[in-house]
Coordinates of C-alpha atoms (C1' of nucleotides) in Angstrom, one line a residue:
Chain A
M1 CA 29.5 -6.4 22.5
G2 CA 32.3 -7.9 20.6
N3 CA 31.2 -7.3 16.9
T4 CA 33.8 -7.2 14.5
S5 CA 32.4 -6.2 11.1
N6 CA 28.7 -5.4 11.8
D7 CA 27.9 -2.0 13.2
S8 CA 25.3 -3.2 15.5
G9 CA 21.5 -2.4 14.5
P10 CA 19.4 -3.8 11.6
Q11 CA 20.4 -3.1 8.3
T12 CA 17.1 -1.4 5.8
Q13 CA 17.0 -3.6 2.6
A14 CA 20.3 -4.7 1.2
R15 CA 21.1 -8.7 2.2
P16 CA 24.6 -9.9 3.1
G17 CA 26.4 -11.1 0.6
R18 CA 25.3 -14.0 -0.9
G19 CA 23.2 -12.4 -3.4
D20 CA 22.9 -15.6 -5.9
S21 CA 19.3 -16.3 -4.8
D22 CA 17.3 -13.8 -5.4
R23 CA 14.8 -14.3 -2.3
A24 CA 17.2 -15.0 0.1
Y25 CA 15.9 -17.4 3.2
H26 CA 16.3 -14.4 5.9
H27 CA 14.9 -11.6 5.3
G28 CA 17.0 -9.2 6.8
D29 CA 15.0 -6.7 8.2
L30 CA 11.7 -8.2 8.4
R31 CA 9.9 -6.0 11.5
N32 CA 10.4 -2.9 9.1
G33 CA 9.7 -5.2 5.8
L34 CA 6.1 -6.2 7.6
L35 CA 5.1 -2.6 8.6
E36 CA 5.8 -1.5 5.8
A37 CA 3.5 -4.1 3.7
A38 CA 1.0 -3.1 6.1
R39 CA 1.3 0.3 5.5
A40 CA 0.8 -0.3 1.7
I41 CA -2.1 -2.2 2.2
L42 CA -3.9 1.1 4.5
E43 CA -3.1 3.2 1.4
E44 CA -4.5 0.9 -0.8
Q45 CA -6.8 -1.0 0.3
D46 CA -8.8 -0.7 3.9
L47 CA -8.6 -1.8 7.6
S48 CA -10.1 -4.9 6.4
A49 CA -7.6 -6.0 4.2
L50 CA -5.2 -5.9 6.4
T51 CA -5.2 -9.4 7.1
L52 CA -2.1 -10.9 8.8
R53 CA -1.4 -13.1 6.3
A54 CA -2.4 -9.9 4.0
V55 CA 1.1 -8.5 5.0
A56 CA 3.1 -11.8 5.0
R57 CA 2.1 -12.2 1.5
R58 CA 3.0 -8.9 0.6
A59 CA 6.6 -9.1 2.3
G60 CA 7.0 -12.0 0.5
V61 CA 7.7 -14.6 3.4
S62 CA 4.9 -17.4 4.7
H63 CA 2.0 -16.4 6.8
A64 CA 3.5 -17.3 9.9
A65 CA 6.4 -15.6 9.7
P66 CA 5.2 -12.5 11.6
Y67 CA 4.8 -14.3 14.4
R68 CA 8.6 -14.2 15.1
H69 CA 8.3 -9.9 14.7
F70 CA 4.7 -10.0 16.2
P71 CA 3.2 -11.6 18.9
N72 CA 0.2 -11.6 16.8
H73 CA -1.8 -9.8 15.2
E74 CA -3.0 -6.8 17.6
A75 CA 0.5 -6.2 18.1
L76 CA 0.9 -5.1 14.6
L77 CA -2.4 -3.1 14.7
V78 CA -0.9 -0.9 18.0
E79 CA 2.6 -0.6 16.1
L80 CA 0.4 1.5 13.0
G81 CA -2.2 3.2 15.3
L82 CA 1.1 4.8 17.4
E83 CA 2.8 5.8 13.9
G84 CA -0.7 7.0 12.9
F85 CA -0.4 9.1 16.8
A86 CA 2.5 10.5 16.2
E87 CA 1.8 11.6 12.0
L88 CA -1.4 13.5 14.1
R89 CA 0.6 14.8 16.4
H90 CA 2.7 16.2 14.3
F91 CA 0.0 17.6 12.1
I92 CA -1.5 19.3 15.4
V93 CA 1.5 20.9 16.3
D94 CA 2.4 22.4 13.0
A95 CA -1.0 23.5 12.6
G96 CA -0.6 25.1 16.3
K97 CA 2.2 27.4 16.2
V98 CA 0.2 29.8 13.4
G99 CA -0.2 33.0 15.0
G100 CA -3.1 35.9 14.7
P101 CA -6.1 35.4 17.0
E102 CA -6.4 32.6 18.7
S103 CA -9.7 31.9 16.8
D104 CA -7.0 31.3 13.3
R105 CA -5.5 28.9 15.4
I106 CA -8.5 26.8 15.9
A107 CA -9.4 26.6 12.9
N108 CA -5.6 26.2 11.4
I109 CA -5.7 23.1 13.9
G110 CA -9.4 21.7 12.7
A111 CA -8.3 21.8 8.9
A112 CA -5.0 20.1 9.7
Y113 CA -6.9 17.3 12.0
M114 CA -9.3 16.7 8.9
R115 CA -6.3 16.6 6.4
F116 CA -4.8 13.6 8.4
V117 CA -8.0 11.9 8.0
A118 CA -9.0 12.4 4.8
K119 CA -5.4 11.1 4.2
R120 CA -4.9 8.8 6.3
P121 CA -8.4 6.8 6.3
A122 CA -7.9 3.3 7.2
V123 CA -5.4 4.6 9.9
A124 CA -7.7 6.9 11.5
R125 CA -10.1 4.4 11.7
L126 CA -7.7 2.2 13.3
M127 CA -6.2 4.8 16.2
F128 CA -10.4 5.7 16.8
G129 CA -11.7 2.3 16.5
P130 CA -12.8 -0.8 18.3
Q131 CA -10.1 -3.0 16.5
L132 CA -7.6 -1.8 18.7
P133 CA -6.7 -3.8 21.9
H134 CA -8.0 -1.7 25.8
R135 CA -5.6 0.8 26.5
E136 CA -4.3 -0.5 29.3
K137 CA -2.6 -3.7 28.1
F138 CA -1.3 -1.2 25.3
P139 CA 0.1 1.9 27.8
A140 CA 1.5 3.5 25.1
L141 CA -1.6 3.8 23.3
T142 CA -3.0 5.8 26.1
V143 CA 0.7 8.3 26.1
A144 CA 0.1 8.6 22.1
A145 CA -3.8 9.7 22.3
D146 CA -3.2 12.2 25.0
A147 CA -0.7 13.7 23.7
I148 CA -3.0 14.7 20.9
G149 CA -5.3 16.3 23.5
T150 CA -2.2 17.4 25.4
E151 CA -0.6 19.3 22.1
I152 CA -4.8 21.0 21.3
G153 CA -4.7 22.3 24.9
A154 CA -1.3 23.4 25.2
A155 CA -2.0 25.2 21.4
L156 CA -5.2 27.1 22.8
S157 CA -4.1 28.2 26.3
D158 CA -6.6 26.8 27.7
P159 CA -6.9 23.1 28.0
N160 CA -10.6 23.2 28.7
L161 CA -10.8 24.4 25.4
G162 CA -8.4 22.3 24.1
L163 CA -10.8 19.2 24.7
A164 CA -13.6 21.1 23.4
V165 CA -11.9 21.8 20.3
W166 CA -10.9 17.8 20.1
A167 CA -14.1 16.7 20.7
A168 CA -15.7 19.1 18.1
V169 CA -12.8 18.3 15.4
H170 CA -13.3 14.6 16.2
G171 CA -16.6 14.6 15.6
L172 CA -16.6 16.3 12.6
A173 CA -14.3 14.1 11.1
M174 CA -15.5 10.8 12.3
L175 CA -18.5 11.9 11.2
V176 CA -17.7 12.4 7.4
L177 CA -15.2 9.7 7.3
E178 CA -17.7 6.9 7.8
N179 CA -20.7 9.3 5.4
V180 CA -22.7 9.2 8.2
I181 CA -22.5 13.0 6.9
D182 CA -22.2 14.4 3.3
L183 CA -20.3 17.7 3.6
G184 CA -19.3 18.6 -0.1
Q185 CA -20.9 18.0 -3.7
R186 CA -20.0 14.2 -3.8
R187 CA -19.9 11.7 -1.5
S188 CA -16.8 10.9 -0.3
G189 CA -15.3 13.7 -1.6
L190 CA -13.0 13.9 1.9
H191 CA -10.3 15.3 0.2
V192 CA -11.9 19.1 -0.5
L193 CA -13.3 19.6 3.5
P194 CA -10.5 20.5 5.4
S195 CA -11.5 24.3 4.2
R196 CA -15.4 23.6 4.7
S197 CA -14.7 22.3 8.1
E198 CA -12.5 25.1 8.5
I199 CA -15.2 27.3 8.1
L200 CA -17.4 25.5 10.5
L201 CA -15.1 25.2 13.2
R202 CA -14.5 29.0 12.6
S203 CA -18.6 30.0 13.5
L204 CA -18.5 27.1 16.5
F205 CA -15.6 29.0 18.2
A206 CA -15.1 32.2 16.2
T207 CA -18.1 34.7 18.6
K208 CA -17.3 32.8 21.3
R209 CA -13.5 34.3 22.7
D210 CA -12.0 36.4 19.8
Chain B
M1 CA -56.9 -20.6 1.4
G2 CA -58.2 -23.3 3.3
N3 CA -56.6 -23.2 6.4
T4 CA -58.1 -25.3 8.9
S5 CA -57.1 -23.9 12.1
N6 CA -54.0 -21.2 11.5
D7 CA -54.8 -17.5 11.1
S8 CA -52.4 -16.1 9.0
G9 CA -48.8 -14.5 9.3
P10 CA -46.3 -15.8 11.1
Q11 CA -46.9 -16.6 14.5
T12 CA -44.1 -15.0 17.0
Q13 CA -43.4 -17.7 19.5
A14 CA -45.7 -20.5 19.3
R15 CA -45.1 -23.6 17.1
P16 CA -47.7 -25.4 15.8
G17 CA -49.9 -28.1 17.1
R18 CA -47.2 -31.3 16.9
G19 CA -45.0 -30.2 20.0
D20 CA -43.6 -33.9 20.7
S21 CA -40.2 -32.7 19.2
D22 CA -38.7 -30.0 21.5
R23 CA -37.6 -27.8 18.4
A24 CA -39.5 -27.6 15.4
Y25 CA -37.9 -28.2 12.1
H26 CA -39.1 -25.3 11.1
H27 CA -38.7 -21.4 13.6
G28 CA -41.6 -20.2 13.3
D29 CA -40.7 -16.7 12.8
L30 CA -36.6 -16.9 12.4
R31 CA -36.0 -13.8 10.9
N32 CA -36.8 -11.9 14.3
G33 CA -35.7 -14.6 16.2
L34 CA -32.4 -13.5 14.7
L35 CA -32.4 -10.4 15.4
E36 CA -32.9 -10.8 18.7
A37 CA -30.6 -13.0 19.1
A38 CA -28.4 -10.6 17.4
R39 CA -28.9 -7.7 20.0
A40 CA -28.6 -9.7 22.7
I41 CA -25.0 -10.9 21.2
L42 CA -24.7 -6.5 20.9
E43 CA -26.2 -6.3 24.3
E44 CA -24.1 -9.4 26.3
Q45 CA -21.0 -9.4 24.1
D46 CA -19.6 -6.8 21.3
L47 CA -19.6 -5.9 18.2
S48 CA -16.9 -7.7 16.8
A49 CA -18.7 -11.2 18.6
L50 CA -21.9 -10.6 16.2
T51 CA -21.0 -13.7 13.5
L52 CA -23.6 -14.7 11.3
R53 CA -22.9 -18.1 12.9
A54 CA -22.8 -17.1 16.2
V55 CA -26.7 -15.6 15.8
A56 CA -27.2 -18.7 13.8
R57 CA -26.3 -21.1 16.8
R58 CA -27.9 -18.7 19.2
A59 CA -31.3 -18.7 17.6
G60 CA -31.0 -22.3 16.9
V61 CA -30.7 -23.4 13.9
S62 CA -28.1 -24.3 11.4
H63 CA -25.5 -21.8 10.3
A64 CA -26.8 -21.2 7.1
A65 CA -30.0 -20.8 7.3
P66 CA -30.0 -17.3 7.9
Y67 CA -29.1 -17.0 4.6
R68 CA -33.2 -17.2 3.7
H69 CA -33.7 -14.4 5.6
F70 CA -30.9 -12.1 5.1
P71 CA -29.0 -12.3 2.0
N72 CA -25.9 -12.0 3.8
H73 CA -24.2 -10.6 6.8
E74 CA -24.2 -7.4 6.0
A75 CA -28.0 -6.9 5.4
L76 CA -27.9 -8.0 8.6
L77 CA -25.9 -5.2 10.6
V78 CA -28.1 -2.9 8.0
E79 CA -31.3 -3.7 9.9
L80 CA -29.2 -3.1 13.7
G81 CA -28.5 -0.6 12.5
L82 CA -31.1 1.2 11.6
E83 CA -32.9 -0.1 14.6
G84 CA -29.8 2.3 16.5
F85 CA -30.6 4.8 14.7
A86 CA -34.3 5.2 15.1
E87 CA -33.7 4.4 18.7
L88 CA -31.0 7.9 19.0
R89 CA -33.6 9.4 17.3
H90 CA -36.3 8.9 19.9
F91 CA -33.5 9.8 22.4
I92 CA -32.8 13.3 20.9
V93 CA -36.5 13.8 20.1
D94 CA -37.5 13.5 23.5
A95 CA -34.5 15.8 25.1
G96 CA -35.6 18.8 22.3
K97 CA -38.6 18.6 24.0
V98 CA -37.3 20.6 27.4
G99 CA -38.3 24.3 27.2
G100 CA -36.4 27.3 28.4
P101 CA -32.9 28.7 26.9
E102 CA -31.8 27.2 23.5
S103 CA -28.6 26.1 25.8
D104 CA -30.7 24.1 27.5
R105 CA -32.1 22.2 25.0
I106 CA -27.9 21.7 24.0
A107 CA -27.0 20.6 26.5
N108 CA -30.0 18.0 27.0
I109 CA -29.5 17.0 23.9
G110 CA -25.9 16.0 24.3
A111 CA -26.3 14.4 27.5
A112 CA -29.1 12.1 25.8
Y113 CA -26.6 11.0 22.9
M114 CA -24.3 10.0 25.7
R115 CA -27.0 8.0 27.0
F116 CA -27.4 6.5 24.4
V117 CA -23.7 5.6 23.6
A118 CA -23.6 4.9 27.0
K119 CA -26.1 2.7 27.0
R120 CA -25.6 0.7 23.4
P121 CA -22.0 0.6 23.0
A122 CA -22.1 -2.0 20.2
V123 CA -25.0 -0.7 18.2
A124 CA -22.8 2.6 17.9
R125 CA -20.0 1.5 17.1
L126 CA -22.0 -0.2 14.3
M127 CA -23.9 2.8 13.3
F128 CA -21.0 4.7 13.3
G129 CA -18.3 2.1 12.0
P130 CA -16.8 1.0 9.1
Q131 CA -18.6 -2.5 9.3
L132 CA -21.8 -0.7 7.4
P133 CA -21.1 -1.5 3.6
H134 CA -20.7 1.5 1.7
R135 CA -24.3 4.1 2.1
E136 CA -24.9 4.0 -1.4
K137 CA -26.2 0.3 -1.9
F138 CA -28.5 0.9 1.2
P139 CA -30.1 5.0 1.1
A140 CA -32.2 3.9 4.4
L141 CA -29.0 4.1 6.0
T142 CA -27.9 7.9 4.9
V143 CA -32.2 8.9 5.5
A144 CA -31.6 7.3 9.0
A145 CA -28.7 9.0 9.8
D146 CA -30.3 12.1 7.8
A147 CA -32.7 12.5 10.2
I148 CA -30.6 12.7 13.2
G149 CA -28.9 15.8 12.2
T150 CA -32.8 17.4 11.0
E151 CA -34.0 16.6 15.0
I152 CA -30.8 17.6 15.9
G153 CA -31.1 20.9 14.1
A154 CA -34.8 20.8 14.2
A155 CA -35.0 21.9 18.1
L156 CA -31.8 24.1 17.6
S157 CA -34.0 26.3 15.3
D158 CA -30.6 26.8 13.1
P159 CA -29.6 23.7 11.0
N160 CA -26.0 25.3 11.2
L161 CA -25.4 25.0 15.0
G162 CA -27.2 21.7 15.2
L163 CA -24.5 20.6 12.6
A164 CA -21.9 21.9 15.1
V165 CA -23.6 20.6 18.0
W166 CA -24.0 17.4 16.2
A167 CA -19.9 17.3 15.5
A168 CA -19.3 18.1 19.6
V169 CA -21.0 15.4 20.6
H170 CA -20.5 13.5 18.4
G171 CA -16.9 13.5 18.6
L172 CA -17.2 13.5 22.5
A173 CA -19.2 10.7 22.5
M174 CA -16.8 9.0 20.4
L175 CA -13.9 9.6 21.9
V176 CA -14.8 8.2 25.3
L177 CA -16.8 5.0 23.3
E178 CA -13.9 3.7 22.0
N179 CA -11.2 5.0 25.9
V180 CA -9.3 8.1 23.8
I181 CA -9.8 9.9 26.0
D182 CA -10.4 9.9 29.9
L183 CA -13.6 11.8 31.4
G184 CA -14.4 10.6 35.0
Q185 CA -11.9 8.9 37.2
R186 CA -12.7 5.0 36.5
R187 CA -11.7 3.8 32.7
S188 CA -14.7 3.0 30.8
G189 CA -16.9 4.1 33.5
L190 CA -19.1 5.4 30.5
H191 CA -22.2 5.6 32.5
V192 CA -21.4 8.1 34.6
L193 CA -21.0 11.0 32.0
P194 CA -23.9 12.4 30.5
S195 CA -24.1 14.8 33.2
R196 CA -19.7 15.4 32.9
S197 CA -20.8 15.7 28.8
E198 CA -23.8 17.9 30.1
I199 CA -21.1 20.7 32.1
L200 CA -18.3 20.5 28.5
L201 CA -21.3 20.6 25.9
R202 CA -22.9 24.0 28.1
S203 CA -19.3 25.2 28.4
L204 CA -18.7 25.0 25.0
F205 CA -22.1 26.4 23.8
A206 CA -23.3 28.6 26.3
T207 CA -21.4 31.9 25.7
K208 CA -22.4 31.4 22.4
R209 CA -26.2 32.5 22.0
D210 CA -27.7 33.1 25.5
Chain C
dA1 C1' -52.8 -37.1 -1.0
dT2 C1' -50.3 -35.3 -3.8
dG3 C1' -46.8 -32.0 -6.0
dA4 C1' -44.6 -27.6 -5.3
dT5 C1' -42.0 -24.8 -2.8
dA6 C1' -40.4 -22.4 0.8
dA7 C1' -37.1 -23.2 5.4
dC8 C1' -33.7 -25.8 7.2
dT9 C1' -29.6 -28.5 7.5
dT10 C1' -25.3 -30.9 5.5
dA11 C1' -21.4 -30.9 3.0
dC12 C1' -17.9 -28.1 1.2
dC13 C1' -15.2 -23.2 -0.4
dA14 C1' -11.4 -20.1 0.8
dC15 C1' -10.2 -17.6 4.3
dT16 C1' -8.4 -15.6 8.8
dG17 C1' -5.8 -16.1 13.5
dT18 C1' -2.4 -19.2 15.9
dA19 C1' 0.2 -23.0 17.2
dA20 C1' 3.5 -27.0 16.6
dT21 C1' 7.2 -28.3 14.1
dC22 C1' 10.7 -28.7 10.8
dA23 C1' 14.6 -26.4 8.2
dT24 C1' 17.7 -23.0 7.1
dG25 C1' 20.9 -19.9 7.9
dT26 C1' 24.5 -16.8 11.0
dG27 C1' 27.2 -15.2 14.3
dG28 C1' 30.4 -16.9 18.4
dT29 C1' 33.3 -20.8 20.3
dT30 C1' 36.9 -23.8 19.6
Chain D
dA1 C1' 38.1 -24.6 9.9
dA2 C1' 34.8 -27.3 12.4
dC3 C1' 31.0 -26.7 15.1
dC4 C1' 27.1 -25.7 17.6
dA5 C1' 23.4 -22.9 19.6
dC6 C1' 19.7 -20.1 18.2
dA7 C1' 17.6 -16.7 15.7
dT8 C1' 15.0 -16.7 11.9
dG9 C1' 12.1 -18.6 8.9
dA10 C1' 9.0 -22.9 6.3
dT11 C1' 5.0 -26.1 6.6
dT12 C1' 2.0 -28.3 8.6
dA13 C1' -2.7 -28.5 11.2
dC14 C1' -6.5 -26.2 13.6
dA15 C1' -10.7 -24.0 14.8
dG16 C1' -13.1 -20.0 13.1
dT17 C1' -15.8 -17.4 9.5
dG18 C1' -18.7 -15.7 5.7
dG19 C1' -20.9 -18.0 1.4
dT20 C1' -22.5 -21.2 -1.7
dA21 C1' -24.6 -25.9 -3.6
dA22 C1' -27.0 -29.9 -2.6
dG23 C1' -30.3 -32.8 0.0
dT24 C1' -33.8 -33.2 3.2
dT25 C1' -38.2 -31.6 5.2
dA26 C1' -42.7 -29.6 6.3
dT27 C1' -46.0 -26.4 5.2
dC28 C1' -49.5 -24.5 0.9
dA29 C1' -52.0 -24.8 -2.3
dT30 C1' -54.9 -27.7 -5.2

DNA sequence: ATGATAACTTACCACTGTAATCATGTGGTT
DNA sequence: AACCACATGATTACAGTGGTAAGTTATCAT
């Protein structure tokens, strides 16, 4: 209450008036700056490069500054993982909107899942790997993960089938992501795989109820 | 080779004659000692606890001693991962020996897969996670992983179905392993799940060709 | 017994997460 | 306007990590 000139909430990038020093002592919105730096590292490098210190360096602050905004490294990872779950959920919801027989929706959702993993491999490793803390300590993670299963089930009119589809496409995605199997000609050619996996998924679920 | 009292080869545990110092300067068979220490850590703790220094401590040597036997940390992980793949392959081969309709073999292999992951969670994370180096640098890893797919396919008389089964059961196992989903009542109750997953797998593949 | 060498230890380096403490702005009160 | 409290940042420090280099010790071949 009583804010004279400031609307509520943190301003995204603009630093307040001073402007003579290139680097203000106060970043302005370091929390988002850190998240953005972290996202960039996950895109350009991989999960093992996502050090708290590297994030701080990239955001242009000292290596201890992040502790004013995240209690520890884990908390940063949780935040990024939640973002990943939200994006994946979006992919799935969109893919489930397709009409026609259920096998089309299955194949479409599977392809979308593969596309997400291909687009954000490091985020997928974070979401589904052991780096995230025990879900009990962060209920939001459980909620976000459950939402994936719920959306798949909702698009398929049968929760049991939803779980089966999730397991199948998730397994395929993880096996390909970690190079355990090699669909397609060039190894780690993750980006051409949605169509291939769509075929596989279709052959898996098509004859069942169609 | 005028060995007076010693037969050739490294003796497994017994240190040679001196016996007055409790800890001999030379371990005798440190390579296996390190592997055993590493296995123990994976059983009692988790993958993140498997530092090279912790392994060395547990084996009773200095933190630099392992480098006489493994070029780096990765190499130790590769060795343990290969052991894991061999054990999993054994599980699958045994499970595929069951007679009867193909759906029985599918369910049996799936349950065996889940049982392996439940028995060696940390090893499974190692085998299927990003900690292992790029498979190109260690062809043995590719061979061991391919063998899993081959065995599953061989037990099912159709390699395509084999890949589908692998993907489905692998996805289920990973989702449960990392607590993304929660089959069963108590969370992380990984050990009661083979039967539940067997039911799921059966419902997944039973109606197809049976 | 005596080198040569393999196996191990000690001492480093750069890096990490994290905590304690110091410095600097910013906003609200007088 | 002056001032102070507090949030936010910087510094410093510490224990732990993977890895390397150099020194030490035991074993082997001669």
